[in-house]
Short mmCIF file of C-alpha atoms and ligand atoms in Angstrom, two decimals:
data_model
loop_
_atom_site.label_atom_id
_atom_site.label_comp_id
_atom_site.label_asym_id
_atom_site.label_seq_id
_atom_site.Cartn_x
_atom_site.Cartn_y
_atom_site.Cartn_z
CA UNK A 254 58.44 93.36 84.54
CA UNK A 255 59.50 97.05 84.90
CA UNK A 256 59.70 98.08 80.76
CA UNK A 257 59.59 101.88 81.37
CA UNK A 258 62.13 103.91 79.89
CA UNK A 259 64.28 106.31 81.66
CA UNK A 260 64.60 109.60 80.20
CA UNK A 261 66.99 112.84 80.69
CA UNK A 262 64.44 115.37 80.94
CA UNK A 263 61.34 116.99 78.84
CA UNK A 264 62.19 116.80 75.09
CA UNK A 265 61.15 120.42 73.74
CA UNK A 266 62.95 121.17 70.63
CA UNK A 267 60.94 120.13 67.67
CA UNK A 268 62.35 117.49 65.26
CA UNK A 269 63.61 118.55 62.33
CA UNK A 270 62.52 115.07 60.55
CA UNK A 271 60.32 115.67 58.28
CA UNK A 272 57.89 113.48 55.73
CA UNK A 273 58.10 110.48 58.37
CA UNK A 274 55.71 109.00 60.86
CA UNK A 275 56.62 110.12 64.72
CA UNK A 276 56.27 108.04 67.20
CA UNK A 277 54.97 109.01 70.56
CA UNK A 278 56.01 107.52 73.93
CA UNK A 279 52.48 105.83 74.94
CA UNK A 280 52.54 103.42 71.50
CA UNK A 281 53.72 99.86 73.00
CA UNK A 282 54.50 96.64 71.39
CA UNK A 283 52.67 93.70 73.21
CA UNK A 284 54.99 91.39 74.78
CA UNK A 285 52.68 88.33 74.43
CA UNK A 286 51.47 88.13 71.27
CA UNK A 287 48.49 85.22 72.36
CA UNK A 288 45.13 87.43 72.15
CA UNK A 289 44.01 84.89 74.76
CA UNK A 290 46.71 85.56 77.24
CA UNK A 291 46.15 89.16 76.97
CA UNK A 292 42.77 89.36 77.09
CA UNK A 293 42.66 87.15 80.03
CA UNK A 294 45.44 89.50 81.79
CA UNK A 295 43.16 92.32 81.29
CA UNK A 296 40.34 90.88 82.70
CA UNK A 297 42.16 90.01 85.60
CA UNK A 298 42.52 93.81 85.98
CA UNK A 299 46.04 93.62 85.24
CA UNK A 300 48.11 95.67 82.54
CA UNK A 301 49.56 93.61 79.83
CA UNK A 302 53.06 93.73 79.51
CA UNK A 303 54.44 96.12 76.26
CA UNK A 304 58.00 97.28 75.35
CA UNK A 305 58.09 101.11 74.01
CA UNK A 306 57.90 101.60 70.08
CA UNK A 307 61.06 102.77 68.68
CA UNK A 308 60.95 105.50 65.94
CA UNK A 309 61.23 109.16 65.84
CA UNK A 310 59.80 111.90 67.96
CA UNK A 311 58.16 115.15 67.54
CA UNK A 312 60.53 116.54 70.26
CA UNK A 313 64.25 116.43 70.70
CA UNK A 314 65.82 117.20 74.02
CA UNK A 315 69.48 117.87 72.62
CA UNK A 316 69.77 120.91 70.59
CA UNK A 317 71.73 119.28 67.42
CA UNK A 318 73.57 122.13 66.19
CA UNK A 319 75.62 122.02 69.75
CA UNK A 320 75.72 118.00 70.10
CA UNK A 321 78.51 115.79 70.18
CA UNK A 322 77.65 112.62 70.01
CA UNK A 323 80.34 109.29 70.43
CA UNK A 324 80.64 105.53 69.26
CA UNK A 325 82.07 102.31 70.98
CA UNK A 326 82.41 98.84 70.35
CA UNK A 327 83.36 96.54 72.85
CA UNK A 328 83.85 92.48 73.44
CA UNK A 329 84.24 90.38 70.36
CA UNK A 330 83.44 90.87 66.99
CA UNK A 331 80.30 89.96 65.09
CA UNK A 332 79.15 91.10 61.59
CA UNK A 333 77.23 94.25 61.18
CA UNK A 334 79.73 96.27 63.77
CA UNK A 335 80.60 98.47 60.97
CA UNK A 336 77.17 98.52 59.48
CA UNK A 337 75.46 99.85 62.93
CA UNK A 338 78.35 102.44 63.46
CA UNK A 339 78.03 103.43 59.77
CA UNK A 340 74.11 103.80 59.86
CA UNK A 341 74.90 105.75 63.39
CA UNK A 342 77.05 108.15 61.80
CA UNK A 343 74.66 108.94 58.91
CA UNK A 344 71.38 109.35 60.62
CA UNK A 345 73.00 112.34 62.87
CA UNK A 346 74.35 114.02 59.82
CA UNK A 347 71.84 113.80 57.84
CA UNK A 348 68.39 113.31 59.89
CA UNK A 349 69.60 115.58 62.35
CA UNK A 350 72.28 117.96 61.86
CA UNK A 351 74.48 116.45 63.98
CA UNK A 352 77.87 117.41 63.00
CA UNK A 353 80.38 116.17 65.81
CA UNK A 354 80.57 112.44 66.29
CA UNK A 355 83.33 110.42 67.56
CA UNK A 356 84.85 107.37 67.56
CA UNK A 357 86.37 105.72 70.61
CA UNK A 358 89.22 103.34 69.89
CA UNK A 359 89.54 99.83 71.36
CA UNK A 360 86.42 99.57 73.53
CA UNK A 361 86.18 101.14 76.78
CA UNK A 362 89.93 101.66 76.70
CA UNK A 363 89.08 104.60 74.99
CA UNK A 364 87.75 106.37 77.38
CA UNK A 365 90.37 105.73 79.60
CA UNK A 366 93.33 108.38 79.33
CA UNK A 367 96.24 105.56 80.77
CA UNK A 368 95.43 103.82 77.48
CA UNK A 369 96.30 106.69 75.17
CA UNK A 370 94.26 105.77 72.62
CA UNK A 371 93.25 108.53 70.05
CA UNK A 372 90.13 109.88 69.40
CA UNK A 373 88.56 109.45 65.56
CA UNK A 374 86.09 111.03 64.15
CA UNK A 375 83.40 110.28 62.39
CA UNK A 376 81.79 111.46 59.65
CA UNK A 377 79.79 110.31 56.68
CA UNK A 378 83.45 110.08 54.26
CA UNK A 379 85.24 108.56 56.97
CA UNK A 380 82.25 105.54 57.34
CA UNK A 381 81.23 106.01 54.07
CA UNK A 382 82.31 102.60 52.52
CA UNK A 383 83.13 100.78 56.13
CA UNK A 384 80.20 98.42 55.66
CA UNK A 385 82.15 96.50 52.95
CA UNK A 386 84.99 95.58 56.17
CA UNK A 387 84.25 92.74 58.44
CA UNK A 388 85.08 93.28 62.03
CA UNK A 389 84.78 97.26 63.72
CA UNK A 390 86.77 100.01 62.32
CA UNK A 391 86.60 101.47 66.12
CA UNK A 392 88.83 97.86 67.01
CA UNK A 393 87.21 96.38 70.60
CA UNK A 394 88.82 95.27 74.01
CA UNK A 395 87.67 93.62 77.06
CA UNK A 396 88.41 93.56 80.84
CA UNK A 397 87.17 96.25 83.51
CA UNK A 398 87.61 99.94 83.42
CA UNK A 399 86.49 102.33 86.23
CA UNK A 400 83.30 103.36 85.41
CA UNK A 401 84.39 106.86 87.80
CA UNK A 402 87.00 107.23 84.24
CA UNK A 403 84.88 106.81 81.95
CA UNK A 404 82.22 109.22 83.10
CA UNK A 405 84.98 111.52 83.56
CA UNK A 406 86.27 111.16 79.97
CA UNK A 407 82.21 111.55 78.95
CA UNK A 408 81.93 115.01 80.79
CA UNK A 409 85.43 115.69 79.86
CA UNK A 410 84.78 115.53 76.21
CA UNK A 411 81.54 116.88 76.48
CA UNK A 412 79.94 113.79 75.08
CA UNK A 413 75.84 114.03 74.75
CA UNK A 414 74.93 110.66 73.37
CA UNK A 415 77.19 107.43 74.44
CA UNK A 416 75.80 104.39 71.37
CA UNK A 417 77.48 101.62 73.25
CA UNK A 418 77.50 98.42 70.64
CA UNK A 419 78.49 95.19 72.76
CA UNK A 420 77.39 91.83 74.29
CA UNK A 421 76.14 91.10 77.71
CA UNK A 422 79.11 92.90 79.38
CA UNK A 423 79.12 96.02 77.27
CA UNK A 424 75.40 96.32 78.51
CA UNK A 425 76.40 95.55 81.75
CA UNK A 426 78.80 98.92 81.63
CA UNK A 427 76.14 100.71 80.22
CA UNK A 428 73.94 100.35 83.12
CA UNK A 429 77.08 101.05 85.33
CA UNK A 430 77.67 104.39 83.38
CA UNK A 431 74.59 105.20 83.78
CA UNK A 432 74.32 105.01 87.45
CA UNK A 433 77.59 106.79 87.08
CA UNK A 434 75.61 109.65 85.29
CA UNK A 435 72.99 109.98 87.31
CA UNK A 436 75.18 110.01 90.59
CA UNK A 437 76.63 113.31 89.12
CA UNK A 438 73.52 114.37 87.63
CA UNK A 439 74.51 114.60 84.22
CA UNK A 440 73.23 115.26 81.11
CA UNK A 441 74.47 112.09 79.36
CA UNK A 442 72.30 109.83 77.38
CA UNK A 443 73.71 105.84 76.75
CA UNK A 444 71.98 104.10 74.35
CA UNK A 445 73.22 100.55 73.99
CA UNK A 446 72.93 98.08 70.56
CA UNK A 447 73.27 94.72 71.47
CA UNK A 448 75.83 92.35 70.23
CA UNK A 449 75.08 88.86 69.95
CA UNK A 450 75.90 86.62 67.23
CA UNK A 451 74.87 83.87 69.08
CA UNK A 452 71.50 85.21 68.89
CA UNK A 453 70.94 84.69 72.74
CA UNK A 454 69.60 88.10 74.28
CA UNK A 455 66.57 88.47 76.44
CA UNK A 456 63.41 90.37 74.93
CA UNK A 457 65.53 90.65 71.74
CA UNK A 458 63.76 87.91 68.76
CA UNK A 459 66.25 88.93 66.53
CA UNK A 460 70.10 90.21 67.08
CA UNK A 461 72.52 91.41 64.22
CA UNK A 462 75.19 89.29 63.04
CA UNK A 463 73.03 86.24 63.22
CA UNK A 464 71.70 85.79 59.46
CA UNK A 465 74.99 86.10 58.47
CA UNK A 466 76.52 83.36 60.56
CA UNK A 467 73.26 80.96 60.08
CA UNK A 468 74.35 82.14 55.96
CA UNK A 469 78.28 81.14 56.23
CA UNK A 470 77.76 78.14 58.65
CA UNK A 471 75.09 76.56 56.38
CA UNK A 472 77.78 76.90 53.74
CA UNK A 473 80.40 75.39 55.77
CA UNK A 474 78.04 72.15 56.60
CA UNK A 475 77.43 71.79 52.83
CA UNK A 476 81.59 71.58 52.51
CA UNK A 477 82.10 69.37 55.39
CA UNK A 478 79.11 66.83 53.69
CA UNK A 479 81.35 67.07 50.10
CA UNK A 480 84.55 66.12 52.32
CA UNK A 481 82.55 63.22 54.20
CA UNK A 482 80.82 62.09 50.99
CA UNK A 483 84.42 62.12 49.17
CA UNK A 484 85.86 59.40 50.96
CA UNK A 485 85.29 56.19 52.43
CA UNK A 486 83.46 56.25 56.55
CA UNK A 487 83.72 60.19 55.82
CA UNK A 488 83.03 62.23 58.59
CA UNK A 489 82.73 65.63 58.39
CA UNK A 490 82.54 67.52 61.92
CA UNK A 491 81.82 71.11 61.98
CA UNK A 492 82.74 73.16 65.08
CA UNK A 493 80.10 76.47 65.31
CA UNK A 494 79.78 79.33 67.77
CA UNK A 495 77.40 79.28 70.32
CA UNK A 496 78.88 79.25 73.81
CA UNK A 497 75.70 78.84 75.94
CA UNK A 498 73.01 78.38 73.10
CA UNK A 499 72.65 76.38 70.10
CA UNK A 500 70.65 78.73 67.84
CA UNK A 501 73.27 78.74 65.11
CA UNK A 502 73.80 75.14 65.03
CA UNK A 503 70.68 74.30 65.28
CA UNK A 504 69.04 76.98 61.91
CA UNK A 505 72.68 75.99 59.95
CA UNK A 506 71.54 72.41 60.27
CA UNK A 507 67.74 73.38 59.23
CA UNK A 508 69.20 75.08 56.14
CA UNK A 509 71.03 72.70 54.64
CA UNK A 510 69.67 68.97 55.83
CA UNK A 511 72.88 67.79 55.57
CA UNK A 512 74.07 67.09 59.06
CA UNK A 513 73.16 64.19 60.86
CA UNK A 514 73.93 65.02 64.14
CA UNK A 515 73.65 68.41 66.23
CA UNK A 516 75.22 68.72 69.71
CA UNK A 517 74.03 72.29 71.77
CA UNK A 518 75.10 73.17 75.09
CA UNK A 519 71.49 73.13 76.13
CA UNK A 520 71.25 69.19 75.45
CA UNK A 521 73.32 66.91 77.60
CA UNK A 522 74.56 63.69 75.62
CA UNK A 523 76.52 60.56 76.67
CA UNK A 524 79.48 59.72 75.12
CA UNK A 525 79.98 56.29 75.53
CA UNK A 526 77.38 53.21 76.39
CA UNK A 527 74.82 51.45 73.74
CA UNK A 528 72.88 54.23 73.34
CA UNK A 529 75.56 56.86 73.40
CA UNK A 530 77.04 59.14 70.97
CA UNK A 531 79.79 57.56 69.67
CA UNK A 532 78.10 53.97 69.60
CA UNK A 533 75.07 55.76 67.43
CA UNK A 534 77.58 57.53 65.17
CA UNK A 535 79.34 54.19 64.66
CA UNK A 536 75.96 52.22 63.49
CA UNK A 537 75.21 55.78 60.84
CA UNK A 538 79.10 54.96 59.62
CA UNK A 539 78.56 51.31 59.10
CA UNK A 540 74.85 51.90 57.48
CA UNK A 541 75.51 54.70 55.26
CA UNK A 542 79.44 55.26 54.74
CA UNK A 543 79.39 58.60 56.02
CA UNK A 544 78.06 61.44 58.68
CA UNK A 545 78.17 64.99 59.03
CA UNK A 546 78.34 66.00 62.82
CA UNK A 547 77.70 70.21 63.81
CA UNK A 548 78.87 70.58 67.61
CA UNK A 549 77.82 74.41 69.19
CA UNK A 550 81.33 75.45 70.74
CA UNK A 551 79.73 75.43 74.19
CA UNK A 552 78.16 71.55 74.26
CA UNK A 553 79.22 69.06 76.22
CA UNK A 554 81.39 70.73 78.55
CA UNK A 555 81.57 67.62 80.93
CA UNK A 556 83.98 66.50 78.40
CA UNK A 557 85.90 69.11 76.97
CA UNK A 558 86.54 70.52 80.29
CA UNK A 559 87.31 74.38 79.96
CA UNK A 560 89.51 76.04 83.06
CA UNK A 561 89.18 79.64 84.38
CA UNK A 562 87.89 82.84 82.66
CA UNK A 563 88.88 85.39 80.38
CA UNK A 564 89.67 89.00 81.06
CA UNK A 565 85.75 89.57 81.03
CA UNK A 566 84.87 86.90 83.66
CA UNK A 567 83.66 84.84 81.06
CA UNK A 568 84.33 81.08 81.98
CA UNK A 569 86.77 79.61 79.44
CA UNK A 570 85.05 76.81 77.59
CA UNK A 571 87.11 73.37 76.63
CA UNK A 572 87.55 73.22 73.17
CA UNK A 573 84.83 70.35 72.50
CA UNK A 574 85.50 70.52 68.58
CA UNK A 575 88.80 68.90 69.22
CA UNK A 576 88.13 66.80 71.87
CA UNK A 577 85.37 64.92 69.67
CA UNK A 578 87.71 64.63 66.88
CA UNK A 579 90.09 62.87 68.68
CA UNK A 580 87.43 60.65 70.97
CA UNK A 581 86.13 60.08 67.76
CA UNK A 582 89.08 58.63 66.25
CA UNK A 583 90.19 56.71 69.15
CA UNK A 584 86.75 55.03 69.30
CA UNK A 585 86.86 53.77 65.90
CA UNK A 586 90.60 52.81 65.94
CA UNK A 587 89.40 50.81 68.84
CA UNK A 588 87.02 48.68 66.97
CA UNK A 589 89.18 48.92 64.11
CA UNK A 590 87.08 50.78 61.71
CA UNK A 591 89.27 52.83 59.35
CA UNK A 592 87.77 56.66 59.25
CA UNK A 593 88.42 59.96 57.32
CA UNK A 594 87.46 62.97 59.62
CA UNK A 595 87.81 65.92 58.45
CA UNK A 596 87.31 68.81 61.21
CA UNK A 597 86.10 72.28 60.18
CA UNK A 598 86.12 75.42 62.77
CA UNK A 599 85.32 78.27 60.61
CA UNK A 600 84.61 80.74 63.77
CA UNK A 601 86.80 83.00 63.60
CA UNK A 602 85.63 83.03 60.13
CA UNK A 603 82.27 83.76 59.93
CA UNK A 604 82.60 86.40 63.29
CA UNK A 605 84.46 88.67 60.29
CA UNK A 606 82.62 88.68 57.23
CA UNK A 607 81.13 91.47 55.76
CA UNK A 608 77.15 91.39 56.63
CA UNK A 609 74.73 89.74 54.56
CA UNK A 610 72.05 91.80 52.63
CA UNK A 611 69.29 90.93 55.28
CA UNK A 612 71.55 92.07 58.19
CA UNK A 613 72.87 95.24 56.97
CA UNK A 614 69.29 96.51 56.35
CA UNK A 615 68.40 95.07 60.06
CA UNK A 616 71.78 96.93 61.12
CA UNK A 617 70.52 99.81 59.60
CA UNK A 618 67.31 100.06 61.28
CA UNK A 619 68.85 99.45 64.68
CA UNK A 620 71.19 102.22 64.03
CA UNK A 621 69.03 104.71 63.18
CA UNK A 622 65.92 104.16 65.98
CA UNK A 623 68.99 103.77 68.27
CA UNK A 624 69.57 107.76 66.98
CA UNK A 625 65.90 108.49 67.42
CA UNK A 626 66.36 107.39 71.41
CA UNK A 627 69.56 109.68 71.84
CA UNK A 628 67.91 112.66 70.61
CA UNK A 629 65.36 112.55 72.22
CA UNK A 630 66.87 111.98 75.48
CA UNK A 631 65.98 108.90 76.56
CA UNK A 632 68.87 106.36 78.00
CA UNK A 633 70.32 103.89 80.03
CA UNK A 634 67.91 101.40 77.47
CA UNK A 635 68.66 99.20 74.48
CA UNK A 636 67.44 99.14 71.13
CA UNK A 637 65.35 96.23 70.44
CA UNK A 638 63.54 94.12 67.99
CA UNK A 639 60.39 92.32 69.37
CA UNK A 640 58.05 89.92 67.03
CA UNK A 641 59.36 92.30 63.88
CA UNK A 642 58.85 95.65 65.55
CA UNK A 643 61.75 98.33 66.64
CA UNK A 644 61.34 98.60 70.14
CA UNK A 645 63.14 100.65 73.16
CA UNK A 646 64.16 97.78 76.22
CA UNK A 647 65.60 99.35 79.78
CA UNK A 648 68.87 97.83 79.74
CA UNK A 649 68.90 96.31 83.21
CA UNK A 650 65.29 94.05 81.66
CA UNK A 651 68.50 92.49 78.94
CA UNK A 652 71.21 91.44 81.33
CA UNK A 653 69.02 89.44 83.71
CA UNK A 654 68.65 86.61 81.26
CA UNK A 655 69.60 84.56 78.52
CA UNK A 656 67.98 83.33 75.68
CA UNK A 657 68.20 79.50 74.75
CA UNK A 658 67.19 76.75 72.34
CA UNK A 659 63.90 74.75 74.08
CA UNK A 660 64.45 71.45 74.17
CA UNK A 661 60.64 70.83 74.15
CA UNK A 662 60.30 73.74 71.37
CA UNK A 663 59.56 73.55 67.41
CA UNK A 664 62.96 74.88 66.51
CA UNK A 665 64.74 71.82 67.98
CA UNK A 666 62.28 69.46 67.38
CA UNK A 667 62.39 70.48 63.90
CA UNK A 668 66.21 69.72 64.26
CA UNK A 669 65.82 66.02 65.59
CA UNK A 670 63.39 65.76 62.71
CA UNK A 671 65.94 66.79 60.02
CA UNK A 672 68.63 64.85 61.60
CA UNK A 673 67.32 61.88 63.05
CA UNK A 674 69.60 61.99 65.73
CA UNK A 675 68.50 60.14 68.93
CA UNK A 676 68.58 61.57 72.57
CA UNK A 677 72.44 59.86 73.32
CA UNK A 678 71.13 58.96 76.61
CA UNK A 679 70.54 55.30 78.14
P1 ATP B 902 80.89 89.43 73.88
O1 ATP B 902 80.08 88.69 74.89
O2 ATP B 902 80.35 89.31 72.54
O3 ATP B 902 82.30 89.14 73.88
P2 ATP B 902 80.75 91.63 75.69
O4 ATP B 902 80.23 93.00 75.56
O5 ATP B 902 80.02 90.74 76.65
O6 ATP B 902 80.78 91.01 74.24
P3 ATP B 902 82.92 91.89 77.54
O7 ATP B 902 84.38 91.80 77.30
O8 ATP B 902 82.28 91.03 78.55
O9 ATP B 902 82.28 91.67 76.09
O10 ATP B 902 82.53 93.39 77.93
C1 ATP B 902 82.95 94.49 77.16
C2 ATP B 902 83.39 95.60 78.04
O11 ATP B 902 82.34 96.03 78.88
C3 ATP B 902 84.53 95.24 78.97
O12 ATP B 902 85.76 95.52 78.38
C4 ATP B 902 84.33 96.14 80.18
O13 ATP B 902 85.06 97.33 80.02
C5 ATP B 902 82.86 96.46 80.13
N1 ATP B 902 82.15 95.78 81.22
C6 ATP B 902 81.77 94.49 81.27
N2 ATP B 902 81.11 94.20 82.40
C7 ATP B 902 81.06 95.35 83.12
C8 ATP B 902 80.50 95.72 84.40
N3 ATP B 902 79.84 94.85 85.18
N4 ATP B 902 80.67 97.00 84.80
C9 ATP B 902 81.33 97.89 84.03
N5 ATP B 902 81.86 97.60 82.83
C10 ATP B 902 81.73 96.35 82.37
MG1 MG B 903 79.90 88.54 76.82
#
């Protein structure tokens, strides 16, 4: 695994940040965090694997005073957007003297002149109380531009620092820019912040956004076991992000242990048969009066059938919230069970709130060692957060892989111990 970090040149020009610890380039954060493993690895003559430590350097390789720097956010939205461009804004001010920052409107788009989207710019007044607003005050898009364009618009607008915020396919275009850069040999620096709310990066323990969904979804379970509790067979099925993992599903249901069942794209389940879902949610009904269901937006896709893909390629998933609600009802109409299901799908929701406490300070701290990168020239690399520390990850280690939920893991055995929920398979 290849964790070096590419950089534009020799840094020379000393920080100006003072009364804080530097950080120099040869301090690593251990990937494996097993003593044993590592030990054994160097033993075996062979280097343990470490991601770069993120912070401040002695150097700088851009000359502040002639900098301009510029901000994008692209794909869908996820809270913290504001915090992270906020945080960006202030720490080139104000740590370094930076005093030309701008804001490119509607994702990529932006840098694309066809589009005609204006310019903002940034500065500390103009960000100074964006953290309160949900979504990004830059707005997003999706779907290809020409990465030839956008370079263009970079050199164009004599852009220093790119601080690309996005998900998998904003980091995707970072690593295309880059290539772009380097083709032309210039002197641009992309430092990318990655977006997940699903919390499903590679190398990244931690992504923003996530706290506060886990926060609001846990809240919505509580009001979907009130509404299944408040009337007789109650169910109360909750519909939560997570297209391809279940991590938000799976820590709502640990937080509040009211949901009986949890269904995440990563585990398969049966529908029908003795052992099946609907057969075991009939047996909690008759037992207990009531059940509070959580479904991850991208389980059970056998079912729910989704068609195509979106502008970004993505493929379209079936809308399994819906599809349960009415397989649901069907079932027990069937076997002539009278039921009161009450579906909740508070996505759109929760991707807009304003950041919790925990993630605005995380947002913060990505932000700012994010700055620390730029200036110092180093790019084409994400900021990261591995086992609690900052760290700097070459983008093209992020967009190999995908994080999920193990189903032999303690996070979802912990969540078949809360619930109680069977396998749903013969
Ligand atoms: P999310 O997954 O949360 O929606 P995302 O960043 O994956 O966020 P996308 O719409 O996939 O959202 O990508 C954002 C933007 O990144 C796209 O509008 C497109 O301009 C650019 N992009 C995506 N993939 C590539 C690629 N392979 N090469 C160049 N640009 C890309
Ligand atoms: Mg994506």
């Amino acid at each position: 695994m290849d964790t070096a970090i590419e950089s534009l040149g020799v840094a020379r020009i000393p920080s100006p940040l003072k009364h804080v610890q530097h950080v120099t380039d040869d301090e690593c954060i251990l990937y494996d965090s097993s003593a044993r493993n590592v030990e054994q690895q160097i033993r075996e003559g062979q280097t343990p694997v470490s991601f770069m430590k993120a912070g401040p350097r002695d150097f700088m390789y851009f000359d502040p005073s002639k900098l301009k720097c510029a901000v994008v956010t692209a794909g869908g939205l996820c809270p913290g957007l504001n915090n992270v461009i906020r945080a960006i804004v202030l720490t080139l001010y104000y740590s370094y003297g930076v005093r030309n920052v701008l804001g490119i409107r509607y994702g990529f788009q932006g840098l694309v002149p066809q589009y005609g989207h204006p310019i903002l710019e940034l500065t500390p007044k103009s960000v100074g109380d964006i953290a309160e607003l949900g979504g990004t005050v830059l707005g997003s898009s999706r779907g290809p531009q020409s990465v030839e364009d956008m370079v263009d618009a970079l050199e164009r607008m004599n852009v220093g620092i790119l601080f690309a915020i996005g998900g998998d396919g904003t980091m995707r275009a970072v690593s295309k820019i880059c290539e772009g850069i380097r083709n032309r040999n210039a002197k641009i620096s992309v430092i990318g912040i990655p977006k997940t709310i699903d919390n499903d990066i590679s190398y990244m323990s931690r992504s923003f956004g996530f706290n506060t969904a886990v926060t609001v979804a846990a809240e919505v379970i509580t009001a979907a076991h009130v509404e299944a509790t408040g009337s007789p067979n109650g169910i109360g099925l909750v519909k939560l992000m997570g297209r391809r993992a279940g991590f938000i599903a799976s820590y709502a249901a640990l937080a509040k242990r009211d949901a009986n069942f949890v269904l995440i794209p990563e585990s398969d389940f049966d529908l029908e048969g003795p052992h099946g879902f609907l057969a075991v949610l009939e047996k909690r009904i008759l037992d207990r009066k009531h059940a509070v269901i959580v479904v991850a937006e991208g389980a059970g896709q056998q079912y729910a059938h989704g068609e195509g893909t979106d502008e970004s390629g993505n493929p379209r998933l079936g809308d399994i919230g819906i599809f349960l609600k009415e397989a649901i009802d069907e079932y027990f109409k069937g076997k002539g069970i009278e039921l009161n299901l009450k579906y909740i799908d508070p996505s759109y929701t929760i991707r807009s709130v304003e950041a919790t406490s925990d993630d605005a300070i995380f947002c913060t701290f990505l932000a700012q060692n994010a700055v620390h990168a730029g200036m110092a020239g180093k790019t084409n690399m994400v900021v990261g957060n591995w086992r609690d520390e900052y760290v700097y990850i070459p983008v093209d280690l992020v967009i190999t892989g995908r994080k999920q939920v193990e189903l032999d893991g303690k996070l979802w055995s912990s969540v078949l111990e809360a619930t109680g929920q069977p396998s749903f398979k013969p």
